[in-house]
PDB file of C-alpha atoms and ligand atoms in Angstrom:
ATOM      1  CA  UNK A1265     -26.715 -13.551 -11.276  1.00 60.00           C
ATOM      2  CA  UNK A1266     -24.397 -14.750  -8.744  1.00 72.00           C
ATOM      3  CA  UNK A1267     -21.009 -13.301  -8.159  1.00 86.00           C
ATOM      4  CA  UNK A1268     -18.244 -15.173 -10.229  1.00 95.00           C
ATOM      5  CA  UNK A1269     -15.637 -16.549  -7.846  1.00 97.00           C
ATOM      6  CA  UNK A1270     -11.983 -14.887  -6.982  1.00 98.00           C
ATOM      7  CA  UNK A1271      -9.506 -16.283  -6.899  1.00 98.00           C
ATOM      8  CA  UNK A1272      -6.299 -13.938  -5.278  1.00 98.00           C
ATOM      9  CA  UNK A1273      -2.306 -14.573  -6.553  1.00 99.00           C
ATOM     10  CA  UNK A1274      -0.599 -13.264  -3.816  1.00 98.00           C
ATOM     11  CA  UNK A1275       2.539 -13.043  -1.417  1.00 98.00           C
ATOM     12  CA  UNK A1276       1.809 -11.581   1.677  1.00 98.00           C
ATOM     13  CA  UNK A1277       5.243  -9.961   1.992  1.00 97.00           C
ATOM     14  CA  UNK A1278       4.450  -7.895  -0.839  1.00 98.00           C
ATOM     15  CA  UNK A1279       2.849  -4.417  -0.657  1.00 98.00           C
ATOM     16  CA  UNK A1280       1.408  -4.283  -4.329  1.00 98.00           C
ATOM     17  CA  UNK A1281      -0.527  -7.812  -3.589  1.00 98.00           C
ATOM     18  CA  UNK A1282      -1.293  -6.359   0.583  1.00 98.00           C
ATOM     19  CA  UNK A1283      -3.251  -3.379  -1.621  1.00 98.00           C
ATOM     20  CA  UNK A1284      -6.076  -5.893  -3.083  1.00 98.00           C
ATOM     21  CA  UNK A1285      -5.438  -7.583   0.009  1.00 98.00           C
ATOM     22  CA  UNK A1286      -6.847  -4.491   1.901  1.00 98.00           C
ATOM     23  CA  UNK A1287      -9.867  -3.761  -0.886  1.00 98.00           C
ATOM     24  CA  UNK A1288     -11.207  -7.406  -0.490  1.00 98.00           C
ATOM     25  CA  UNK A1289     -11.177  -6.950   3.560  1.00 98.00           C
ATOM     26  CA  UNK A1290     -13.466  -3.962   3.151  1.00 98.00           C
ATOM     27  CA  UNK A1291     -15.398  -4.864   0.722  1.00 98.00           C
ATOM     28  CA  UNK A1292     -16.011  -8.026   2.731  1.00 98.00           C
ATOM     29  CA  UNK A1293     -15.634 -10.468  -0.438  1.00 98.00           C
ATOM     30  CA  UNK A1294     -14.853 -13.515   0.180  1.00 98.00           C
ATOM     31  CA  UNK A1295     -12.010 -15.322  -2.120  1.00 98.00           C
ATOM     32  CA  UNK A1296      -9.846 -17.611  -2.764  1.00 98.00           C
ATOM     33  CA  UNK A1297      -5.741 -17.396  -2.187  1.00 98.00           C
ATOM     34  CA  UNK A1298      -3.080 -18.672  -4.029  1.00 98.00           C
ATOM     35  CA  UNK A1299       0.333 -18.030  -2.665  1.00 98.00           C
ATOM     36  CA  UNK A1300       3.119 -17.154  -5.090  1.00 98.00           C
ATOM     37  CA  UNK A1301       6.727 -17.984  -3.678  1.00 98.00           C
ATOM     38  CA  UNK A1302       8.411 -15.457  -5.328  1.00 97.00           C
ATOM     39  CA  UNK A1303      11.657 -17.148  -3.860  1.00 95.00           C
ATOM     40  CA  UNK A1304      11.963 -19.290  -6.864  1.00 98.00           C
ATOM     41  CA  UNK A1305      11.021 -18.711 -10.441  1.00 98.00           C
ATOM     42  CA  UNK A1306       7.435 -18.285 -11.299  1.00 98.00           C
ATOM     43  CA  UNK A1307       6.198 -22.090 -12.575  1.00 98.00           C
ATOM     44  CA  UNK A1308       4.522 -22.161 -15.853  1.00 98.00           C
ATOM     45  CA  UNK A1309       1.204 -22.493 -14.421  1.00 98.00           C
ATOM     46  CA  UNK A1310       1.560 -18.841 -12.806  1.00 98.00           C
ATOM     47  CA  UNK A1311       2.998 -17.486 -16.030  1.00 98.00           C
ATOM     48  CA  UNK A1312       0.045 -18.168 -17.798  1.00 98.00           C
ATOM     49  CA  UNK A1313      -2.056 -16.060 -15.407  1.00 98.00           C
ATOM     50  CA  UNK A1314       0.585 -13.603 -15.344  1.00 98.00           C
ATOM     51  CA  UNK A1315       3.172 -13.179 -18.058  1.00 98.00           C
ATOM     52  CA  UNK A1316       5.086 -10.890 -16.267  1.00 98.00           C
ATOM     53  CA  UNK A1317       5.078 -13.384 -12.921  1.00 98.00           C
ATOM     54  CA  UNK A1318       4.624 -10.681 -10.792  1.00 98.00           C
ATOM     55  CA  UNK A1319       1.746 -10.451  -7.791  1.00 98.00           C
ATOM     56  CA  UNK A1320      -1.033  -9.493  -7.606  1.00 98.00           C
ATOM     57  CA  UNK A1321      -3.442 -11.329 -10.271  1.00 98.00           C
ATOM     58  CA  UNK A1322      -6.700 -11.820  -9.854  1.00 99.00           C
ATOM     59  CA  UNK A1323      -8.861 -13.977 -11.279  1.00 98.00           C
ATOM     60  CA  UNK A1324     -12.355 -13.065 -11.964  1.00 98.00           C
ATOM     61  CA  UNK A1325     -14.683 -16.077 -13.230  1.00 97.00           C
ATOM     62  CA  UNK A1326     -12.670 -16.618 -16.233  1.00 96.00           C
ATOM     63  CA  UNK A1327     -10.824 -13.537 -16.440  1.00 98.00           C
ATOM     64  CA  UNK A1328      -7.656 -12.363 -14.999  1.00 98.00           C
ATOM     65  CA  UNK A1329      -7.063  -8.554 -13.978  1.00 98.00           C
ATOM     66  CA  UNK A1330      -2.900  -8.229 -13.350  1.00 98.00           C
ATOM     67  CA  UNK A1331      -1.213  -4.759 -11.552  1.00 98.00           C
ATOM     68  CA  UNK A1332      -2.760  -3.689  -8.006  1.00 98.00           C
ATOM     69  CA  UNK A1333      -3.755  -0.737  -8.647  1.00 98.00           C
ATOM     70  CA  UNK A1334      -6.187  -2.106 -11.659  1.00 98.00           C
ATOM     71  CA  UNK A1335      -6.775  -5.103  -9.990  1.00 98.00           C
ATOM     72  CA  UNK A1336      -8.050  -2.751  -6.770  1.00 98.00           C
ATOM     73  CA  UNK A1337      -9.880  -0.301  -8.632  1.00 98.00           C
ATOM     74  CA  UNK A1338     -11.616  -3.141 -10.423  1.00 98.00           C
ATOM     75  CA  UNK A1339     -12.783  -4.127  -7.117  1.00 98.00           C
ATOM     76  CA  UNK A1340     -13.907  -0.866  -5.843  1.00 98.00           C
ATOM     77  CA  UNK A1341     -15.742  -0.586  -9.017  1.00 98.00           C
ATOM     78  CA  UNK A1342     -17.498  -4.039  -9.637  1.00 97.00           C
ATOM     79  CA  UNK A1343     -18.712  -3.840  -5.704  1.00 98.00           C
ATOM     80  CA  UNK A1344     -19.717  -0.253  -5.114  1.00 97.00           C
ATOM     81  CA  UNK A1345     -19.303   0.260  -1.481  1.00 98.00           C
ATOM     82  CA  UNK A1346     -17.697   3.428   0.889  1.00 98.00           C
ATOM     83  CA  UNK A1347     -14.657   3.173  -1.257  1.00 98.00           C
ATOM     84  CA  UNK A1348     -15.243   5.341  -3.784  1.00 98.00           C
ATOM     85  CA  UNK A1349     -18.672   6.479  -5.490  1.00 98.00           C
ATOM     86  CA  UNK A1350     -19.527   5.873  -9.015  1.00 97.00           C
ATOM     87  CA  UNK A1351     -18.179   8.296 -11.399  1.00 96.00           C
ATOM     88  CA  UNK A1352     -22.128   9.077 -12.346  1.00 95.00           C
ATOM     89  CA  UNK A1353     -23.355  10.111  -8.950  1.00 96.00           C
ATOM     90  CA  UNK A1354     -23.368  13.321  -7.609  1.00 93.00           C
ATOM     91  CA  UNK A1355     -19.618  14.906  -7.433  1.00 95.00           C
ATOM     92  CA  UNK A1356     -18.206  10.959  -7.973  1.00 97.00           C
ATOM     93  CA  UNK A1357     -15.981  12.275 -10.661  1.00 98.00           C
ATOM     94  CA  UNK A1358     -14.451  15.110  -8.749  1.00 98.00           C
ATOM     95  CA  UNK A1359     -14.174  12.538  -5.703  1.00 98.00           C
ATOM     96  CA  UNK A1360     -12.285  10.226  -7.839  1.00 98.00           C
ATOM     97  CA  UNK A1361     -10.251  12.735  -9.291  1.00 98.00           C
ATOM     98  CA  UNK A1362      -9.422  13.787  -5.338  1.00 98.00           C
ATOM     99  CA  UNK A1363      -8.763  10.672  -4.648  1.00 98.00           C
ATOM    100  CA  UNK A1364      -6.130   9.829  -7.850  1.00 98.00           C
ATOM    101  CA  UNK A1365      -4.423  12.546  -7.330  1.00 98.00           C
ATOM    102  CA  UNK A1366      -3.782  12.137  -3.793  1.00 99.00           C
ATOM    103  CA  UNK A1367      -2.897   8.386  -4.445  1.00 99.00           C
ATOM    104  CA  UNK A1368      -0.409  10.600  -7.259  1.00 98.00           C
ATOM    105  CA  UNK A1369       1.192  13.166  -4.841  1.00 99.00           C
ATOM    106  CA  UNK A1370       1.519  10.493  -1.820  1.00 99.00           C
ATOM    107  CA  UNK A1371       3.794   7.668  -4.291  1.00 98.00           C
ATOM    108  CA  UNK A1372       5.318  10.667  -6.310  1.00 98.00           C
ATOM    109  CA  UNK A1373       6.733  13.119  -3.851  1.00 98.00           C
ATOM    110  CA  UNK A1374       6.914  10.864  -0.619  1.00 98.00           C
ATOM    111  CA  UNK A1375       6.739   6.865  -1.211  1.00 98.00           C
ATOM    112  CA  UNK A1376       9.565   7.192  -4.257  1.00 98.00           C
ATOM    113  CA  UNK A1377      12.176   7.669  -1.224  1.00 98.00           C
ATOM    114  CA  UNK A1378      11.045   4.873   1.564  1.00 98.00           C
ATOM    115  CA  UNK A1379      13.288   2.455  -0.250  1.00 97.00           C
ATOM    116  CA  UNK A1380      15.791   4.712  -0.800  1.00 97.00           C
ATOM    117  CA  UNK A1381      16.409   5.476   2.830  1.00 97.00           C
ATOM    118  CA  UNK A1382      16.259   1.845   3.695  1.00 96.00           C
ATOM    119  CA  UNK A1383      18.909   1.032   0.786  1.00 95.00           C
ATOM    120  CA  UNK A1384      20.861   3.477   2.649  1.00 95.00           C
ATOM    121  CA  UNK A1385      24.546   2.554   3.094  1.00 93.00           C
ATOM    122  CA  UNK A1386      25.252   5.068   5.831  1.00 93.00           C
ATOM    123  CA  UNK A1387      22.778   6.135   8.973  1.00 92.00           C
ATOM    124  CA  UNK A1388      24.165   9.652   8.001  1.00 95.00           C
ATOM    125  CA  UNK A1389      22.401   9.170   4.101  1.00 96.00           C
ATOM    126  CA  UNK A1390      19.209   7.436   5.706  1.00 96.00           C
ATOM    127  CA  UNK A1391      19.223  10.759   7.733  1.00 96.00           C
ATOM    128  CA  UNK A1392      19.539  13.039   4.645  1.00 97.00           C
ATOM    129  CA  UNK A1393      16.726  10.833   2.581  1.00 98.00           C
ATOM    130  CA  UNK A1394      14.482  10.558   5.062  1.00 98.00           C
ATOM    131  CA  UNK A1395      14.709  14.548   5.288  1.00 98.00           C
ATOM    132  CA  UNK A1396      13.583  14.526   1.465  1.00 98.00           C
ATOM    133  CA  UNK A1397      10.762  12.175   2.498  1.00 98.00           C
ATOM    134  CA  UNK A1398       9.499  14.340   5.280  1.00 98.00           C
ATOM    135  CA  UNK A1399       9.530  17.410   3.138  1.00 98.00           C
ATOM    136  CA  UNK A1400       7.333  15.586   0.435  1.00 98.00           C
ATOM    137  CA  UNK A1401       5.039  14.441   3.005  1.00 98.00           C
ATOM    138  CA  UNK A1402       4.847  18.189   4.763  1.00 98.00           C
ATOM    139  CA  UNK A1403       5.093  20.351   0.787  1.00 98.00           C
ATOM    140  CA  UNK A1404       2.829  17.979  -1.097  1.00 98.00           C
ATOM    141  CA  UNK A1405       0.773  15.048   1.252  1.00 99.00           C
ATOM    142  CA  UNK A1406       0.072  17.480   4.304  1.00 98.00           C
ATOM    143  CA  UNK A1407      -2.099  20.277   2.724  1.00 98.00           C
ATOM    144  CA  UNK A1408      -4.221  16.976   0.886  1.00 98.00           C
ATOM    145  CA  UNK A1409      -5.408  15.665   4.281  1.00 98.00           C
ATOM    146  CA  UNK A1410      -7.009  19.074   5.695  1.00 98.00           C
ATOM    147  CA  UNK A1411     -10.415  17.198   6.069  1.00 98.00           C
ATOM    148  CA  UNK A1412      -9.453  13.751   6.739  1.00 98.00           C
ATOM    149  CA  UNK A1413     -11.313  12.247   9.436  1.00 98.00           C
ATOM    150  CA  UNK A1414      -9.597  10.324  10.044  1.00 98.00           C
ATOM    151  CA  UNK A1415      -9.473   8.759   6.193  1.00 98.00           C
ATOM    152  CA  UNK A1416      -9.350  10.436   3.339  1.00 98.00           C
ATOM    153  CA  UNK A1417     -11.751  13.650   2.241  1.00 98.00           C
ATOM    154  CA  UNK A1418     -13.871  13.230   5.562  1.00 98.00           C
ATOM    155  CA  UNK A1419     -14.557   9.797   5.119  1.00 98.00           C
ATOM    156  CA  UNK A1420     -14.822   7.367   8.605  1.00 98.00           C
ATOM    157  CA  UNK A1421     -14.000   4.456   6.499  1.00 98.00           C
ATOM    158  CA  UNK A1422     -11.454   3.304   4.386  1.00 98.00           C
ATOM    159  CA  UNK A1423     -11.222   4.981   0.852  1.00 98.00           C
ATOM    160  CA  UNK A1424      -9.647   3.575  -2.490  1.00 99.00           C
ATOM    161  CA  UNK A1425      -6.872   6.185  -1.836  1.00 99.00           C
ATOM    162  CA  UNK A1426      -5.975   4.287   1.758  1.00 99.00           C
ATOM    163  CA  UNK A1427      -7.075   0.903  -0.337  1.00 99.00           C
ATOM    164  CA  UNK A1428      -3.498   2.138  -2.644  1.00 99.00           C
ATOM    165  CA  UNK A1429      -1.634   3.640   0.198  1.00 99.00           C
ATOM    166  CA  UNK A1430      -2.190   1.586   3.082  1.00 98.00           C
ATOM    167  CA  UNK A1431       0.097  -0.911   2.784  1.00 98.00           C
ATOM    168  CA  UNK A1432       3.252   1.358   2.283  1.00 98.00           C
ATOM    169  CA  UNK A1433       2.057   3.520   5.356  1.00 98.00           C
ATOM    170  CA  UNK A1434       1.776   0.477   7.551  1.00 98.00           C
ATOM    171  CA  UNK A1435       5.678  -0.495   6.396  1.00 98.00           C
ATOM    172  CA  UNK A1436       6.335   3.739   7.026  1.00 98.00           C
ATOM    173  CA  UNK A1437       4.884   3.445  10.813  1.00 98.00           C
ATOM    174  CA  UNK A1438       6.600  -0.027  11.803  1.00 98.00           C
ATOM    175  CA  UNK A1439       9.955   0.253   9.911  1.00 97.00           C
ATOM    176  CA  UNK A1440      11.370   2.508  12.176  1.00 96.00           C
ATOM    177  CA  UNK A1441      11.022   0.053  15.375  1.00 95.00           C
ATOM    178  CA  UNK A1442      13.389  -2.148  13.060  1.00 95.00           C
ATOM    179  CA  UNK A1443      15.934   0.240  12.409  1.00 94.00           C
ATOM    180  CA  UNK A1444      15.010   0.201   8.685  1.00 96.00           C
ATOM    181  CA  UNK A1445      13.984   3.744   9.331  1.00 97.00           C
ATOM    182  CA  UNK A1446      15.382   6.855  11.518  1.00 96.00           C
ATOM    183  CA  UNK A1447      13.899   6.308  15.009  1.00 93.00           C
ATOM    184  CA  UNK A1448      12.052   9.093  15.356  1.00 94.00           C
ATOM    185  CA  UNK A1449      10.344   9.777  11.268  1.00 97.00           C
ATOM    186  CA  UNK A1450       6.860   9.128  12.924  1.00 97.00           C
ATOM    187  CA  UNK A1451       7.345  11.324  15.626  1.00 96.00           C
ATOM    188  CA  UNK A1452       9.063  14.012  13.059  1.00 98.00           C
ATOM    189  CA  UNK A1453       5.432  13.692  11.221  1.00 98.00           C
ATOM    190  CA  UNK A1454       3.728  14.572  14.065  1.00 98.00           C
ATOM    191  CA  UNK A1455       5.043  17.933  14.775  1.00 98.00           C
ATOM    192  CA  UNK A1456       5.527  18.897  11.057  1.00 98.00           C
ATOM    193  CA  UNK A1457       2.677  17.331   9.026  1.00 98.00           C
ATOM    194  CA  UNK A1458      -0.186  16.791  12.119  1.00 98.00           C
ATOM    195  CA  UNK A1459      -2.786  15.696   9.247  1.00 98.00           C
ATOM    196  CA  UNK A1460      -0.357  13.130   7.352  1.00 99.00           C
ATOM    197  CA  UNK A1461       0.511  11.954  11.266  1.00 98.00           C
ATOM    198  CA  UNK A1462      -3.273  11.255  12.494  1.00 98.00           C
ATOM    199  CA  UNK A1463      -4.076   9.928   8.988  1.00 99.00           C
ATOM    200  CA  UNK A1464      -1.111   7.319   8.774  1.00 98.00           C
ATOM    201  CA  UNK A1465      -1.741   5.967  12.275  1.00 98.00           C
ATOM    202  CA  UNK A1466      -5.473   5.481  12.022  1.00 98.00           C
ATOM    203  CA  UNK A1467      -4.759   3.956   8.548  1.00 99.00           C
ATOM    204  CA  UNK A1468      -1.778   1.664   9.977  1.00 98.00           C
ATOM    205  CA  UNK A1469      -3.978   0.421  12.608  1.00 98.00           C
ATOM    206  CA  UNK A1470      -6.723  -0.163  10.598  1.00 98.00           C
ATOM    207  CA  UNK A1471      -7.454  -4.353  10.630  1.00 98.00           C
ATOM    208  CA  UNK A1472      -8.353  -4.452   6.681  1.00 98.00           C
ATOM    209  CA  UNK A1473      -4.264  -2.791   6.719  1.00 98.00           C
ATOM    210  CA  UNK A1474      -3.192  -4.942   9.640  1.00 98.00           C
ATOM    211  CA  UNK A1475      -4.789  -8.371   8.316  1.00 95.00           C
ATOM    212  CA  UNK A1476      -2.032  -9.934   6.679  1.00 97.00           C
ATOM    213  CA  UNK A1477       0.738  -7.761   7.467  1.00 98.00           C
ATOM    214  CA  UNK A1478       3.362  -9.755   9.244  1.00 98.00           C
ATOM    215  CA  UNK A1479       5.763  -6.558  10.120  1.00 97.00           C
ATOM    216  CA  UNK A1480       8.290  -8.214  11.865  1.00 97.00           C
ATOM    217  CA  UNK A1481       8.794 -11.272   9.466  1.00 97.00           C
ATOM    218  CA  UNK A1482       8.674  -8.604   6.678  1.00 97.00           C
ATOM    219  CA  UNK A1483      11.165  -5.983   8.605  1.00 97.00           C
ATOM    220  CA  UNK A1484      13.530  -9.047   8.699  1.00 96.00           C
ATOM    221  CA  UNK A1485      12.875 -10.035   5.033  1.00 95.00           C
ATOM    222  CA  UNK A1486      13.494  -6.485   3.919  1.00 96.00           C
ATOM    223  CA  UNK A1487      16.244  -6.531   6.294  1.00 94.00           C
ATOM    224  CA  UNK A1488      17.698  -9.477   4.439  1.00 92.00           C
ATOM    225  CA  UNK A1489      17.151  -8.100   1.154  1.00 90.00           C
ATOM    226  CA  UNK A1490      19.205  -5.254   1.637  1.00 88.00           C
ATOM    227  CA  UNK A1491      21.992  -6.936   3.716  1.00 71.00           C
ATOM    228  CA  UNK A1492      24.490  -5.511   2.102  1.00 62.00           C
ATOM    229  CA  UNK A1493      24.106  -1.783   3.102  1.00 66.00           C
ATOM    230  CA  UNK A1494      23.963  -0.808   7.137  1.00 75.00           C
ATOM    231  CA  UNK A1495      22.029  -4.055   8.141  1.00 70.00           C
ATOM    232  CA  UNK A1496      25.431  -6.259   7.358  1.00 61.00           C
TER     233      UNK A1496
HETATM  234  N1  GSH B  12       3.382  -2.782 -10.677  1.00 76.37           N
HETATM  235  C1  GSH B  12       3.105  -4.068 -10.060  1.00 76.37           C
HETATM  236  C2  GSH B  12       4.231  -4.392  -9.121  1.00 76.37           C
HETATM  237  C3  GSH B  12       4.036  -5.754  -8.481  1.00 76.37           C
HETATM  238  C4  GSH B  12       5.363  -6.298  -7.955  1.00 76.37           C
HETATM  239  O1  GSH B  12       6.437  -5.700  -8.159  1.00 76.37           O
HETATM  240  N2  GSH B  12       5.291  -7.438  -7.288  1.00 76.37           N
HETATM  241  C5  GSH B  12       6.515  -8.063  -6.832  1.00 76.37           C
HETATM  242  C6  GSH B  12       6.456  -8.496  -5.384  1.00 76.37           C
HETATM  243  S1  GSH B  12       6.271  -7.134  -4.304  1.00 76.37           S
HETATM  244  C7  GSH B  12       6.715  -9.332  -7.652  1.00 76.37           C
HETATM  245  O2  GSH B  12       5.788 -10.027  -7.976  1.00 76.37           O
HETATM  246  N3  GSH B  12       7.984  -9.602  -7.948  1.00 76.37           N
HETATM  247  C8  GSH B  12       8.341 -10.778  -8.657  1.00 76.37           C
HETATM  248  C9  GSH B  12       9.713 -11.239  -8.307  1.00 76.37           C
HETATM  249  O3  GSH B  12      10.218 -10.777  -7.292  1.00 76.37           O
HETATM  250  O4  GSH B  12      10.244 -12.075  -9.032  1.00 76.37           O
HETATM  251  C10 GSH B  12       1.785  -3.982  -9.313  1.00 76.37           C
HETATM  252  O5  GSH B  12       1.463  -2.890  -8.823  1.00 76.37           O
HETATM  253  O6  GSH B  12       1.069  -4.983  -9.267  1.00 76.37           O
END
């Protein structure tokens, strides 16, 4: 039976959407793209693939799959690939398992303040927020990376947990050229969490994560969008 066609609702500025983004690219799919200008309200059209009029939506022959991480995992699972194995093979549930909670640890104890530093009003608050990020990443993210190499559980190739990850860690490594981050985070990660540090710049050089990342046109946007804190 052939493969029903995708179709991809997306905005490249956005890091939810850059996730599928980064599953298609490895899983070599090809598909069609749809950009959502989420600069003006969502037309009717798009509100009938998505109610909510947020991106990502795929759609999937005649069905649409809505929220990145579903929309990714449906990927990973209707094209089995390196990604992630099948929850029936050998070990696939424990991998998966691995793998969600890792995806878990990294948004709950480390991504939750990356926004919060660059909302920052002060460099001095940045500073102190950043410190909270760093100690997430060295408590909780470090000790999960022990056998990375250089992706995720000893894997030479792009996991589902870089597929959900990838696209924050690529903002994480290029925000601080832009002064949306302290100077010297990455650097900090490499003397206090070695395994997060080799892991995030392998992943944020990695072209499936690169592909449609525009960093500097989406430093300035973010730049924009918070205008009214340090960046005024
Ligand atoms: N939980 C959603 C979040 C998606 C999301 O927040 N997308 C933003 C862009 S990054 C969006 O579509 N926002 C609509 C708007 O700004 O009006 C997911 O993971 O897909």
């Amino acid at each position: 039976m052939a493969s029903p066609k995708l179709t991809l609702y997306t905005n490249h500025g956005c890091p939810w959407a850059h996730r599928a983004h980064i599953a298609l690219s490895e899983l070599g799919l090809p598909f069609e793209e749809e950009i959502i200008d989420l600069s003006v309200p969502r037309t009717p059209e798009y509100l009938k693939v998505n109610p909510r009029g947020l991106v990502p939506s795929l759609k999937v022959g005649d069905e649409i799959i809505t929220e990145s991480a579903i929309v990714s995992s449906y990927l990973a699972d209707a094209y089995p690939s390196h990604l992630v194995p099948a929850s029936n093979e050998p070990n696939g549930a424990l991998a998966r398992a691995r793998i969600a909670f890792f995806v878990d640890t990294y948004f709950s104890k480390a991504n939750s303040f990356l926004f919060k530093v660059v909302a920052a009003k002060t460099d001095a608050e940045a500073e102190s927020i950043a410190q909270e990020l760093v100690a997430g990443v060295v408590k909780e993210v470090e000790p999960l990376l022990s056998n990375a190499a250089p992706f995720f559980n000893g894997s030479d190739k792009l996991t589902l947990a870089e597929v959900l990850t990838g696209s924050f860690i690529a903002r994480l490594w290029s925000w601080p050229k832009y002064g949306l981050l302290p100077q010297g985070l990455v650097k900090e990660f490499e003397t206090k969490a070695p395994n997060f540090y080799r892991w995030g710049t392998a992943v944020s050089q990695h072209p499936s994560v690169t592909n449609i990342y525009n960093e500097a046109e989406i430093a300035e946007r973010t730049k924009q969008r918070f205008g009214a804190g340090r960046y005024s």
